[in-house]
XYZ file of C-alpha atoms in Angstrom:
760
model
C 25.805 -2.841 14.442
C 25.771 -4.815 17.633
C 24.047 -2.741 20.116
C 20.964 -0.109 20.003
C 20.263 3.242 22.348
C 23.522 4.080 22.776
C 25.201 0.360 23.313
C 22.149 0.333 26.312
C 20.355 -2.733 24.101
C 22.559 -5.893 23.193
C 21.767 -7.966 19.542
C 22.009 -11.164 19.285
C 23.185 -10.687 15.656
C 23.594 -14.997 15.596
C 19.642 -15.454 16.329
C 19.021 -12.469 13.748
C 20.657 -14.128 11.003
C 19.410 -17.174 12.158
C 15.706 -16.073 12.277
C 15.647 -14.608 9.187
C 18.080 -17.470 7.421
C 15.059 -20.219 7.473
C 12.701 -17.976 5.357
C 15.978 -17.192 2.985
C 16.515 -20.703 2.142
C 12.705 -21.138 1.446
C 12.797 -18.198 -0.811
C 15.757 -18.729 -2.281
C 17.444 -15.844 -1.331
C 21.077 -14.469 -0.469
C 20.786 -13.493 4.395
C 20.660 -10.294 3.573
C 18.954 -9.406 0.165
C 15.539 -11.322 2.523
C 15.929 -8.760 5.684
C 15.879 -5.989 3.645
C 12.555 -7.037 2.538
C 11.439 -7.587 5.490
C 12.393 -4.130 6.471
C 10.350 -2.994 3.236
C 7.145 -4.775 3.678
C 7.263 -4.002 7.348
C 7.714 -0.094 5.410
C 4.679 -0.982 2.838
C 2.642 -1.471 5.301
C 3.542 1.668 7.532
C 3.604 4.426 4.787
C 0.330 2.455 4.025
C -1.646 3.614 7.536
C -0.264 7.286 7.729
C -1.360 7.855 4.426
C -4.550 6.102 5.004
C -5.205 7.791 8.795
C -3.818 11.040 7.190
C -5.907 11.642 4.073
C -8.687 11.039 5.701
C -7.873 13.542 8.158
C -7.837 15.980 5.111
C -3.882 16.015 4.966
C -1.650 14.940 2.058
C 1.719 14.054 3.486
C 4.197 15.052 0.433
C 5.684 17.643 1.517
C 5.796 17.790 5.388
C 8.605 16.543 7.624
C 8.514 13.387 9.400
C 9.256 13.051 12.749
C 10.788 10.298 14.349
C 10.146 9.455 17.601
C 10.524 6.382 20.023
C 13.585 4.295 19.660
C 12.738 2.584 16.692
C 11.209 5.115 15.183
C 14.747 6.342 13.538
C 15.237 3.130 11.893
C 11.988 3.460 9.599
C 11.899 6.843 8.437
C 14.301 6.854 5.848
C 12.131 4.479 4.127
C 8.910 5.272 5.004
C 9.470 9.416 4.275
C 10.786 8.481 0.353
C 7.221 5.972 -0.060
C 4.896 8.953 1.428
C 6.726 11.651 -0.102
C 8.393 13.641 2.338
C 11.355 15.442 1.541
C 13.452 15.167 4.556
C 13.408 13.734 9.008
C 13.851 15.043 11.446
C 15.181 12.909 14.233
C 15.253 14.746 17.576
C 18.220 14.872 20.093
C 16.688 12.182 22.637
C 13.624 10.580 20.381
C 12.755 8.243 22.817
C 11.848 10.346 25.015
C 10.430 13.221 23.024
C 7.579 13.092 24.591
C 8.319 13.543 28.326
C 10.913 15.641 26.969
C 8.426 17.256 25.604
C 5.981 18.111 28.857
C 9.877 20.469 30.219
C 10.277 21.817 26.931
C 7.301 22.606 25.357
C 6.243 25.759 25.120
C 3.313 27.071 27.300
C 0.067 27.435 24.285
C -3.936 27.733 24.594
C -6.103 26.289 22.737
C -9.672 27.457 21.811
C -11.839 26.789 19.494
C -15.518 28.582 18.619
C -18.553 26.879 16.328
C -19.515 29.192 13.520
C -21.713 27.210 11.435
C -21.983 30.536 8.795
C -23.618 30.358 5.012
C -21.742 32.267 3.045
C -25.020 34.522 2.446
C -24.478 35.987 6.287
C -20.610 36.834 5.519
C -20.835 40.689 6.598
C -17.663 42.209 7.642
C -18.455 42.411 10.657
C -19.923 38.819 11.617
C -16.267 37.378 10.418
C -14.741 39.765 12.803
C -16.776 39.032 15.589
C -15.140 35.189 16.376
C -11.712 36.543 16.001
C -12.547 38.938 18.707
C -13.541 36.597 20.553
C -11.022 33.952 20.946
C -8.103 36.970 21.036
C -9.709 37.768 24.238
C -10.618 35.150 25.417
C -6.907 33.513 24.528
C -5.020 36.663 26.135
C -6.537 36.527 29.304
C -5.601 32.671 30.031
C -2.222 33.239 28.381
C -1.360 36.866 29.457
C 2.142 36.827 28.011
C 1.295 34.689 25.200
C 2.727 36.951 21.859
C 2.858 34.116 18.538
C -0.712 33.341 17.067
C -1.959 30.978 15.011
C -5.786 31.373 13.307
C -7.687 27.909 10.830
C -11.199 28.494 9.826
C -12.345 25.107 9.016
C -15.334 25.394 5.682
C -17.164 23.211 3.772
C -19.059 23.678 0.346
C -22.170 23.134 1.746
C -24.158 19.839 1.956
C -20.285 18.162 3.037
C -19.857 16.687 6.137
C -15.320 17.568 6.489
C -13.729 20.103 6.165
C -10.353 21.689 4.532
C -8.341 23.863 7.219
C -7.601 27.168 5.855
C -4.437 29.298 7.786
C -5.287 33.179 8.512
C -2.733 35.495 9.811
C -6.031 37.596 10.216
C -9.519 38.019 9.606
C -10.888 37.933 6.512
C -13.248 39.626 4.135
C -16.178 37.764 2.956
C -14.270 37.268 -0.969
C -11.050 36.151 0.496
C -12.571 33.584 2.285
C -14.980 32.337 -0.484
C -11.617 32.382 -2.419
C -9.088 30.758 -0.232
C -10.983 28.311 0.037
C -11.964 27.453 -3.598
C -8.711 27.918 -3.629
C -7.410 24.960 -1.142
C -10.834 22.704 -2.265
C -8.753 22.582 -5.743
C -5.557 21.814 -4.143
C -7.057 19.056 -2.290
C -9.236 17.329 -4.595
C -8.478 18.639 -8.143
C -11.927 21.270 -8.756
C -14.218 24.073 -7.035
C -17.716 24.125 -7.112
C -18.941 27.310 -9.099
C -19.812 31.145 -6.772
C -23.292 29.643 -6.824
C -22.715 27.121 -4.762
C -22.230 28.758 -1.351
C -19.328 27.893 1.334
C -20.383 27.279 5.045
C -18.188 28.185 7.963
C -17.942 25.833 10.192
C -15.806 26.377 13.447
C -12.277 28.977 14.129
C -9.534 27.187 15.730
C -7.021 29.940 17.571
C -3.760 28.885 19.227
C -1.790 31.369 21.450
C 1.401 30.426 22.194
C 4.140 32.040 24.663
C 7.750 33.111 23.780
C 9.980 30.215 24.599
C 13.943 29.218 23.422
C 13.664 26.191 21.505
C 14.320 23.208 24.240
C 17.454 20.784 22.391
C 21.595 21.210 23.338
C 23.694 23.756 23.407
C 25.447 25.266 20.260
C 28.649 24.631 22.097
C 26.976 20.948 23.131
C 26.456 19.984 19.165
C 29.003 20.349 16.628
C 28.190 20.311 13.258
C 28.029 16.859 11.227
C 27.279 15.001 8.018
C 26.779 11.855 7.875
C 26.406 10.180 4.248
C 24.394 7.343 4.301
C 24.820 3.924 4.654
C 25.461 5.156 7.973
C 23.849 4.517 11.859
C 23.128 7.526 14.372
C 22.912 5.634 17.753
C 22.276 7.577 20.698
C 20.900 7.383 23.908
C 17.128 6.573 23.341
C 16.932 5.690 19.917
C 18.879 4.878 16.691
C 18.889 6.026 13.154
C 19.566 4.673 10.413
C 20.323 6.967 7.488
C 20.512 4.708 3.996
C 22.693 4.908 0.599
C 21.083 8.197 -1.311
C 20.869 9.737 2.255
C 22.401 12.783 3.863
C 22.575 13.256 7.668
C 23.821 16.606 8.903
C 23.624 17.435 12.493
C 21.683 19.899 14.077
C 22.982 22.915 17.062
C 20.440 22.085 18.624
C 21.910 18.450 18.333
C 18.839 17.119 16.014
C 19.445 15.624 12.883
C 18.413 16.474 9.467
C 18.009 13.465 7.124
C 17.226 15.096 3.369
C 17.689 12.524 0.593
C 20.628 13.903 -2.289
C 17.577 12.656 -5.468
C 15.082 15.286 -3.643
C 12.800 12.686 -6.373
C 14.048 9.571 -4.914
C 11.221 7.510 -3.922
C 11.277 3.771 -2.240
C 11.976 0.790 -4.354
C 10.565 -2.674 -3.857
C 13.014 -5.168 -3.136
C 14.810 -6.862 -6.835
C 13.821 -10.311 -5.773
C 9.800 -11.627 -7.643
C 9.411 -13.580 -4.233
C 10.088 -10.278 -1.939
C 9.074 -7.752 -3.673
C 5.739 -8.705 -4.191
C 4.036 -7.735 -0.617
C 5.718 -4.783 -0.915
C 3.767 -3.694 -4.156
C 0.461 -5.469 -3.391
C 0.780 -2.980 -0.245
C 1.441 -0.136 -2.146
C -1.340 -0.733 -4.952
C -3.667 -1.161 -1.930
C -2.290 2.644 -0.458
C -3.385 3.467 -3.361
C -6.892 2.352 -3.155
C -8.055 3.888 0.439
C -6.302 7.165 -0.553
C -9.289 7.273 -2.910
C -11.617 5.974 -1.006
C -10.160 8.269 1.558
C -10.324 11.224 -0.662
C -13.896 10.253 -2.517
C -15.184 9.299 1.518
C -14.256 13.792 2.553
C -16.116 15.011 -0.700
C -18.817 14.089 -0.647
C -21.647 15.716 -0.469
C -24.639 12.780 0.452
C -24.434 10.885 4.082
C -24.096 7.778 2.125
C -21.197 8.433 0.740
C -19.591 10.587 3.357
C -21.433 8.610 7.085
C -22.180 5.536 5.573
C -18.923 5.093 2.832
C -21.432 3.408 0.300
C -18.284 2.553 -2.677
C -15.228 1.321 -3.127
C -12.849 1.875 -5.096
C -10.082 -0.611 -7.048
C -7.703 -0.453 -9.126
C -6.842 -2.337 -13.206
C -4.283 -2.985 -15.727
C -3.381 -2.505 -18.823
C -6.264 -5.180 -20.184
C -9.154 -3.722 -17.387
C -7.863 -6.832 -14.346
C -8.258 -5.684 -10.730
C -4.402 -5.904 -9.176
C -6.714 -4.274 -6.246
C -9.580 -3.331 -4.435
C -9.713 -1.753 -1.283
C -11.447 -3.295 1.624
C -14.828 -1.538 0.722
C -18.243 -3.130 -0.779
C -17.946 -6.940 -1.625
C -20.871 -6.647 -3.477
C -18.934 -4.919 -5.683
C -16.299 -7.272 -5.614
C -16.899 -9.103 -8.863
C -19.009 -6.355 -10.478
C -16.393 -3.355 -11.257
C -14.097 -5.482 -13.389
C -17.733 -6.225 -15.371
C -17.951 -2.345 -15.063
C -14.716 -1.412 -16.552
C -14.268 -4.278 -18.824
C -17.250 -2.752 -21.032
C -16.044 0.833 -20.910
C -12.715 -0.474 -21.853
C -15.240 -2.326 -25.085
C -17.239 0.651 -25.635
C -15.259 3.596 -24.874
C -11.797 4.716 -27.171
C -10.082 5.610 -24.436
C -8.081 9.151 -24.675
C -5.895 11.443 -21.769
C -8.892 12.893 -20.059
C -11.104 10.548 -21.097
C -13.687 9.700 -17.805
C -16.470 6.681 -18.662
C -19.300 6.689 -16.203
C -22.192 3.940 -16.478
C -24.798 2.280 -13.837
C -26.306 -0.247 -16.266
C -26.614 -3.336 -13.916
C -26.760 -5.055 -17.915
C -23.071 -3.403 -18.760
C -21.317 -4.409 -15.445
C -23.228 -2.599 -13.281
C -25.385 -3.727 -9.426
C -28.304 -1.525 -9.608
C -28.755 2.190 -10.883
C -28.148 4.265 -7.648
C -24.495 2.831 -7.543
C -22.341 4.472 -10.589
C -18.782 4.269 -11.798
C -16.479 5.850 -12.766
C -13.634 4.543 -15.023
C -10.457 6.785 -15.556
C -7.698 5.823 -18.619
C -4.238 6.097 -16.511
C -1.765 7.144 -19.473
C 2.164 7.579 -18.981
C 3.820 9.864 -20.334
C 4.973 9.549 -24.632
C 2.410 6.151 -24.074
C -0.760 5.900 -26.714
C -2.565 3.325 -24.662
C -3.555 3.599 -20.834
C -1.721 1.010 -18.813
C -4.282 0.929 -15.482
C -7.835 1.855 -14.933
C -8.424 3.180 -11.908
C -12.402 2.701 -11.141
C -14.924 3.848 -7.622
C -18.639 2.986 -7.402
C -20.534 5.207 -5.411
C -24.152 4.666 -4.475
C -26.039 7.362 -5.238
C -29.004 8.003 -2.628
C -31.498 9.121 -5.702
C -30.878 9.184 -9.550
C -34.746 9.067 -10.191
C -37.218 7.155 -10.847
C -40.996 6.227 -9.383
C -39.553 6.358 -5.398
C -36.754 8.826 -3.735
C -34.045 6.682 -3.300
C -34.453 4.655 -6.700
C -34.995 1.503 -5.646
C -38.599 1.184 -6.283
C -41.793 -1.026 -3.564
C -43.740 -2.840 -5.921
C -46.671 -2.481 -3.592
C -47.569 2.009 -3.928
C -49.090 4.329 -0.906
C -51.954 3.761 -2.032
C -51.314 -0.633 -1.991
C -51.333 -0.982 -4.855
C -49.653 -3.902 -6.511
C -47.460 -3.386 -10.348
C -44.927 -5.643 -12.014
C -41.815 -3.277 -11.546
C -38.692 -2.821 -15.024
C -34.933 -1.330 -15.218
C -37.149 2.113 -16.056
C -39.433 2.822 -13.053
C -36.055 2.612 -11.178
C -34.212 5.624 -11.859
C -31.523 6.770 -15.316
C -29.832 4.194 -17.191
C -26.374 5.223 -18.275
C -24.527 2.520 -20.033
C -20.819 3.351 -20.584
C -20.879 6.728 -21.504
C -18.504 9.494 -21.406
C -18.561 12.043 -18.836
C -18.251 15.296 -20.090
C -20.595 19.034 -18.518
C -23.281 17.571 -20.874
C -24.125 13.724 -19.582
C -23.436 15.665 -15.812
C -26.205 17.788 -16.286
C -28.349 14.967 -17.248
C -27.615 12.461 -14.469
C -28.226 15.620 -11.866
C -31.440 16.997 -13.283
C -32.451 13.137 -12.810
C -32.314 13.475 -9.873
C -34.891 15.047 -6.915
C -31.445 15.952 -5.448
C -30.281 17.376 -8.355
C -26.863 20.145 -5.877
C -26.852 16.468 -4.449
C -25.823 13.868 -6.803
C -23.570 17.100 -9.093
C -21.332 17.109 -5.878
C -21.198 13.961 -5.694
C -19.734 13.211 -8.698
C -17.385 15.503 -7.975
C -16.165 13.579 -5.567
C -15.516 10.928 -7.653
C -13.311 12.417 -10.719
C -10.893 14.539 -7.407
C -10.789 9.728 -5.848
C -9.873 8.682 -10.021
C -7.847 11.458 -10.609
C -5.594 11.081 -7.460
C -5.622 7.796 -8.216
C -4.039 8.394 -11.388
C -1.482 11.043 -9.592
C -0.563 8.049 -7.895
C 0.008 5.280 -10.084
C 1.714 7.102 -11.956
C 4.229 8.822 -9.047
C 4.051 4.604 -8.420
C 5.877 3.738 -11.968
C 7.601 7.087 -11.924
C 10.002 4.648 -9.437
C 9.954 1.697 -9.405
C 10.375 1.416 -13.836
C 7.585 0.730 -16.307
C 8.891 -2.815 -16.897
C 8.903 -3.692 -13.197
C 5.445 -2.519 -12.505
C 4.131 -4.041 -15.643
C 5.892 -7.155 -14.504
C 5.170 -7.615 -10.320
C 1.259 -6.938 -11.844
C 1.731 -9.415 -13.484
C 3.175 -11.342 -10.929
C -0.115 -10.595 -8.347
C -2.380 -11.530 -10.767
C -1.142 -15.202 -10.601
C -0.153 -15.145 -6.483
C -3.821 -15.381 -6.560
C -4.254 -17.656 -8.592
C -1.233 -19.714 -6.928
C -3.304 -19.289 -3.635
C -7.648 -20.427 -4.587
C -5.800 -23.484 -6.285
C -4.122 -24.202 -3.663
C -7.268 -23.755 -1.192
C -9.555 -25.781 -3.437
C -6.781 -28.475 -3.856
C -7.337 -28.769 0.150
C -10.997 -29.054 -0.691
C -11.978 -32.922 -1.238
C -13.638 -33.481 -4.598
C -17.212 -34.362 -4.904
C -20.228 -31.863 -5.494
C -22.237 -30.212 -3.255
C -25.352 -28.972 -3.278
C -27.870 -26.197 -1.565
C -31.107 -24.431 -1.365
C -32.483 -20.947 0.014
C -35.323 -18.945 -1.108
C -35.761 -15.910 -0.691
C -39.371 -14.446 0.827
C -40.893 -13.533 -2.226
C -40.438 -10.711 -4.576
C -43.255 -8.269 -3.398
C -45.507 -8.722 -6.093
C -46.546 -11.972 -4.938
C -46.168 -14.693 -2.362
C -44.478 -17.125 -3.722
C -40.543 -17.816 -2.442
C -38.081 -17.867 -4.672
C -35.709 -20.853 -4.252
C -31.968 -20.477 -4.640
C -30.222 -23.365 -5.664
C -26.808 -23.749 -6.611
C -24.637 -26.584 -7.283
C -20.844 -25.971 -5.999
C -17.984 -29.209 -7.926
C -14.938 -29.496 -6.608
C -12.340 -31.399 -8.568
C -8.015 -31.175 -7.989
C -7.275 -27.217 -8.078
C -10.876 -25.552 -9.452
C -14.266 -25.178 -8.353
C -17.409 -25.179 -10.892
C -20.464 -22.901 -8.771
C -23.274 -23.688 -11.516
C -27.065 -21.917 -10.691
C -28.189 -23.072 -13.483
C -31.423 -24.615 -12.263
C -32.295 -20.791 -10.760
C -35.922 -20.074 -11.738
C -37.238 -18.113 -14.194
C -36.763 -13.849 -13.854
C -39.690 -12.317 -11.162
C -42.339 -9.349 -11.877
C -40.485 -7.935 -8.525
C -37.449 -5.891 -7.872
C -35.470 -9.290 -6.651
C -33.713 -10.293 -9.476
C -29.515 -9.986 -10.493
C -27.980 -9.477 -12.278
C -25.079 -11.076 -13.061
C -22.487 -9.367 -12.271
C -23.976 -9.925 -8.721
C -23.364 -13.849 -9.020
C -19.685 -12.866 -9.592
C -19.397 -10.998 -6.903
C -20.889 -13.635 -4.506
C -19.286 -16.382 -5.914
C -15.414 -14.248 -5.476
C -16.729 -12.698 -1.722
C -17.089 -16.515 -0.566
C -14.098 -18.478 -2.466
C -11.972 -15.287 -1.082
C -13.670 -15.764 2.417
C -12.470 -19.501 1.897
C -8.643 -18.378 1.101
C -8.099 -16.484 3.783
C -8.059 -12.909 4.153
C -3.950 -13.174 3.093
C -5.105 -13.408 -0.392
C -5.240 -10.427 -2.511
C -8.437 -8.878 -4.048
C -7.888 -9.500 -7.373
C -8.774 -11.154 -10.645
C -6.194 -13.370 -10.075
C -8.154 -15.279 -7.460
C -11.187 -16.182 -10.192
C -9.042 -17.662 -12.962
C -9.672 -21.587 -11.456
C -13.052 -20.397 -10.496
C -15.708 -21.050 -13.467
C -19.289 -20.003 -12.891
C -22.715 -21.072 -14.364
C -26.093 -18.466 -14.516
C -29.003 -19.522 -17.745
C -30.094 -16.339 -18.773
C -32.971 -14.476 -18.266
C -33.122 -16.200 -14.519
C -33.452 -14.342 -11.341
C -29.652 -14.572 -11.128
C -28.698 -13.881 -14.938
C -32.010 -11.024 -15.292
C -32.184 -9.101 -18.633
C -34.131 -6.002 -20.074
C -36.318 -5.159 -19.437
C -36.521 -6.953 -15.687
C -36.125 -4.882 -12.069
C -32.832 -5.031 -10.418
C -32.517 -2.856 -7.201
C -33.325 -5.043 -5.172
C -30.777 -7.840 -6.581
C -28.041 -6.579 -5.395
C -29.050 -5.611 -2.061
C -30.875 -8.818 -1.052
C -30.568 -11.797 -3.777
C -26.668 -11.684 -3.140
C -26.784 -12.527 0.436
C -29.090 -15.026 -0.249
C -26.997 -16.632 -2.750
C -24.193 -15.446 -0.061
C -26.174 -18.188 2.662
C -26.716 -20.714 -0.458
C -22.981 -20.284 -1.562
C -21.271 -21.124 2.266
C -24.397 -23.594 2.357
C -22.486 -25.891 -0.158
C -19.377 -24.955 0.738
C -19.598 -26.128 4.280
C -20.366 -29.441 3.290
C -16.835 -29.673 1.684
C -14.949 -27.555 4.668
C -16.793 -27.495 7.526
C -14.087 -26.398 9.925
C -14.321 -23.339 8.482
C -18.026 -21.978 7.244
C -20.304 -20.077 9.356
C -24.340 -20.976 9.843
C -26.946 -18.204 7.600
C -26.137 -14.641 8.678
C -28.676 -12.170 8.721
C -29.310 -12.681 5.465
C -30.591 -8.834 4.717
C -29.377 -5.711 4.836
C -32.295 -4.116 6.036
C -32.519 -1.117 3.156
C -34.963 1.817 4.026
C -35.402 4.394 2.006
C -37.319 8.286 2.411
C -38.069 11.456 0.871
C -40.410 14.891 0.793
C -39.726 18.185 1.520
C -38.017 19.207 4.550
C -41.035 21.818 5.929
C -37.269 23.087 8.188
C -36.394 25.521 4.787
C -38.279 27.625 3.095
C -39.289 27.324 0.882
C -39.562 23.379 2.061
C -36.394 21.639 -0.112
C -36.503 17.887 -0.774
C -35.055 15.289 1.165
C -33.774 11.650 0.305
C -31.700 9.295 1.835
C -31.132 5.968 1.451
C -29.364 3.851 4.663
C -29.158 -0.311 5.727
C -29.183 -1.457 9.277
C -27.075 -3.926 10.689
C -28.129 -7.337 11.210
C -26.583 -10.601 13.430
C -23.409 -12.634 11.804
C -24.192 -16.411 11.209
C -22.350 -18.836 14.109
C -19.197 -20.950 12.606
C -17.059 -23.150 13.690
C -14.908 -21.556 16.139
C -17.298 -19.432 17.776
C -20.872 -17.264 18.808
C -21.226 -15.265 15.508
C -20.900 -11.300 16.505
C -24.690 -8.934 16.966
C -25.268 -5.247 14.966
C -23.018 -5.812 12.645
C -22.840 -4.798 8.283
C -23.206 -9.054 7.015
C -20.914 -10.153 3.696
C -22.249 -8.069 0.560
C -22.115 -5.099 2.802
C -19.541 -3.431 4.395
C -20.937 -0.208 5.130
C -20.881 2.048 8.107
C -24.240 2.633 10.354
C -25.356 6.501 9.347
C -25.052 8.274 12.928
C -27.710 9.462 14.503
C -26.915 12.910 14.832
C -26.317 13.402 10.889
C -29.389 12.008 10.452
C -31.386 14.653 12.740
C -29.376 17.389 11.531
C -29.808 16.686 8.216
C -33.149 14.981 7.826
C -36.765 15.679 9.274
C -36.853 12.234 10.788
C -36.287 11.466 14.526
C -34.766 8.271 16.432
C -36.709 6.716 19.013
C -34.705 4.039 19.200
C -31.737 2.233 18.578
C -30.023 -0.875 20.440
C -29.511 -4.203 19.955
C -32.060 -6.447 20.094
C -32.812 -9.260 22.547
C -31.505 -12.479 21.866
C -33.501 -16.111 22.681
C -31.355 -18.486 24.941
C -28.708 -20.092 24.029
C -28.904 -24.671 23.449
C -25.600 -25.019 25.365
C -22.774 -26.523 22.703
C -23.926 -24.266 20.074
C -22.257 -21.015 18.501
C -25.235 -18.872 19.010
C -25.931 -15.920 15.956
C -25.621 -12.522 16.993
C -28.148 -10.972 17.653
C -29.904 -8.031 15.244
C -30.433 -4.355 16.079
C -33.703 -2.220 16.896
C -33.732 1.205 15.071
C -37.143 3.105 15.329
C -38.270 6.247 13.387
C -40.049 8.884 14.471
C -40.701 11.613 10.960
C -41.300 15.313 12.128
C -42.939 15.022 7.898
C -44.909 13.820 5.826
C -42.187 11.402 3.677
C -42.770 8.659 1.673
C -40.901 5.335 3.346
C -39.791 2.008 1.651
C -38.285 -0.457 2.979
C -36.347 -4.109 0.938
C -35.851 -6.236 3.914
C -35.761 -9.900 3.846
C -35.662 -13.164 6.383
C -38.625 -11.927 7.825
C -40.770 -15.642 6.589
C -38.144 -17.973 5.547
C -35.375 -18.108 9.452
C -31.835 -18.052 8.338
C -30.533 -21.409 8.592
C -28.307 -23.331 11.339
C -25.668 -25.760 10.492
C -24.160 -28.502 12.325
C -27.873 -29.702 14.007
C -28.626 -26.411 15.205
C -30.885 -24.173 15.370
C -32.966 -21.798 13.011
C -32.000 -18.123 14.095
C -34.796 -15.223 14.570
C -36.499 -13.750 11.832
C -36.463 -9.969 11.425
C -39.866 -8.072 12.248
C -40.931 -4.233 10.416
C -43.750 -2.677 12.631
C -45.345 0.429 10.819
């Protein structure tokens, strides 16, 4: 191929050969092999993005036709279709000007949406017909020549935010609408809720189109033609590459339809290990991200569906983490420990799911519920993979709404806390109907807990399906080879990063304000030893566990170390178990950073974890001063409230938990960002609209806090936020915050940051 765009765009083939040859020599690979691998990596990245966007919108791309437009779309369309599971590709006759041609040739269409918000109890025939009649009258008046109608009804279970679209031909009967939604939900998420869980009709969307001859060339202009790959179709505005194993058929309109000769064909990774590794990593990451999108869309609580307080990961047969989606950093090191505990405790067989939230079995705090599912391949007796997700449930019982109780009760009395005060505690346990009922009953919001747990099951179910398909396409031995190599690669990258640091012992100490029971600060000293390509992080000098909830389990320390050293090594290093092989961690059993039962640990996950990051970075700043920022806000600013919502008759219980943003510390390269979730948390803001819709509360102020004047020559930290709540009904409110007494430290002579303020 010497040119693109039908000859209008000549290629400098020699220059391309020279560029690829440099990489091929470095990899010890052939020229064409390296070029093919570059394309495969690019297409794996594109496929990952397509899956992330489409699944977040509730659309499964499998089974859909992939349309290639733009000048370069046809070059990658068939490869993307294989990666996405699309059965065919449509290459329009002039894809480079498809948008412009669409403006000229598209038939006239009008569309309208009507918000319905109709609960199932109000689904009378008249109520279901009225939106159809109103939209039919509106659109018919706007387009009298219209003849083709399309109707989409957006529905969801009451409590969900993300709806599913149902294609309808006419106003349905109430039973038909319910049955159609249950069937769609079961197809998408693997389950439907029982009849006592009502459905809500959210909106009706109508589309009316006028008849028009399809665009494209006339049949006489486009002679029938079939080409078998590998081949190239070049037109004025684009180029289509048809790979081996594909067949392209020219349609009477001038468009090309491409289909694989084997309908089960899937994208293949390069054979050479160095070239195949990144493609494999992208595919695993896409699976974890698809799991997260499913969990978010199927969930009921604002914590999961709005704030996205969850994480998803894939593990190998030994329980070693292969990939962790870019979700919550505090779960990076702790979720693998939960998987290890599940494997050690529960005999694995097909269909088993293991649920746990025990902080002393790899968990973090009780609201973080982990679901572990083994992945069996056909004919194999032991799991080949595990998938796991961890989600923060808004309430799992305990003495206070939100299951993160304060040592100070409503009357102002202060008392010591234990793990039993914080809610239901589950060691690794097989999930069955009895446990589902027990878990839901422990909460102040049993229906919401049941719905969120079902959403976690849906996420793991998708992960299992995708991994089985991945092995089916790549081969069992090849996938196992790539899994092992991926762990080894992360280890090599981390060892190289450590070897680039100066050897030595680096110490640092900071403190937590107090434990909520007494007023004494809680020291957190750390020693980091760098020796060659290894590191040791030693927290054994930390004090004993405290009476309040600021204790952290060892899993939190593992997460903090994992996060800090991955930041040091660079974002491109894979987040898997291999990264931690050169790093050892020392803690002292019974200390505030290695708490043992019955210590309360609810705030250790959210607050102590942040201070662990501060002190590790403080030590690493001595070894790598050009890469480590000053302390950030140092708190997740946890707000919890609950009570009875008088907007319903009878009043309904409500519970909400959220974290608030803060300012990032200034770094060697520049100032810190304002109003961001920091370090061990990566959740989103709870939208004000969602808060005020779901709870009897009004947000009167939400603003970025005014920053103090910046000292010349100093890279200032970012500003935090101001959030003012007005409760419209009696509520029990808990705050778990830090950096109210001890300010975040500066580095390299810069001043400390501002402290936070709580006002009632």
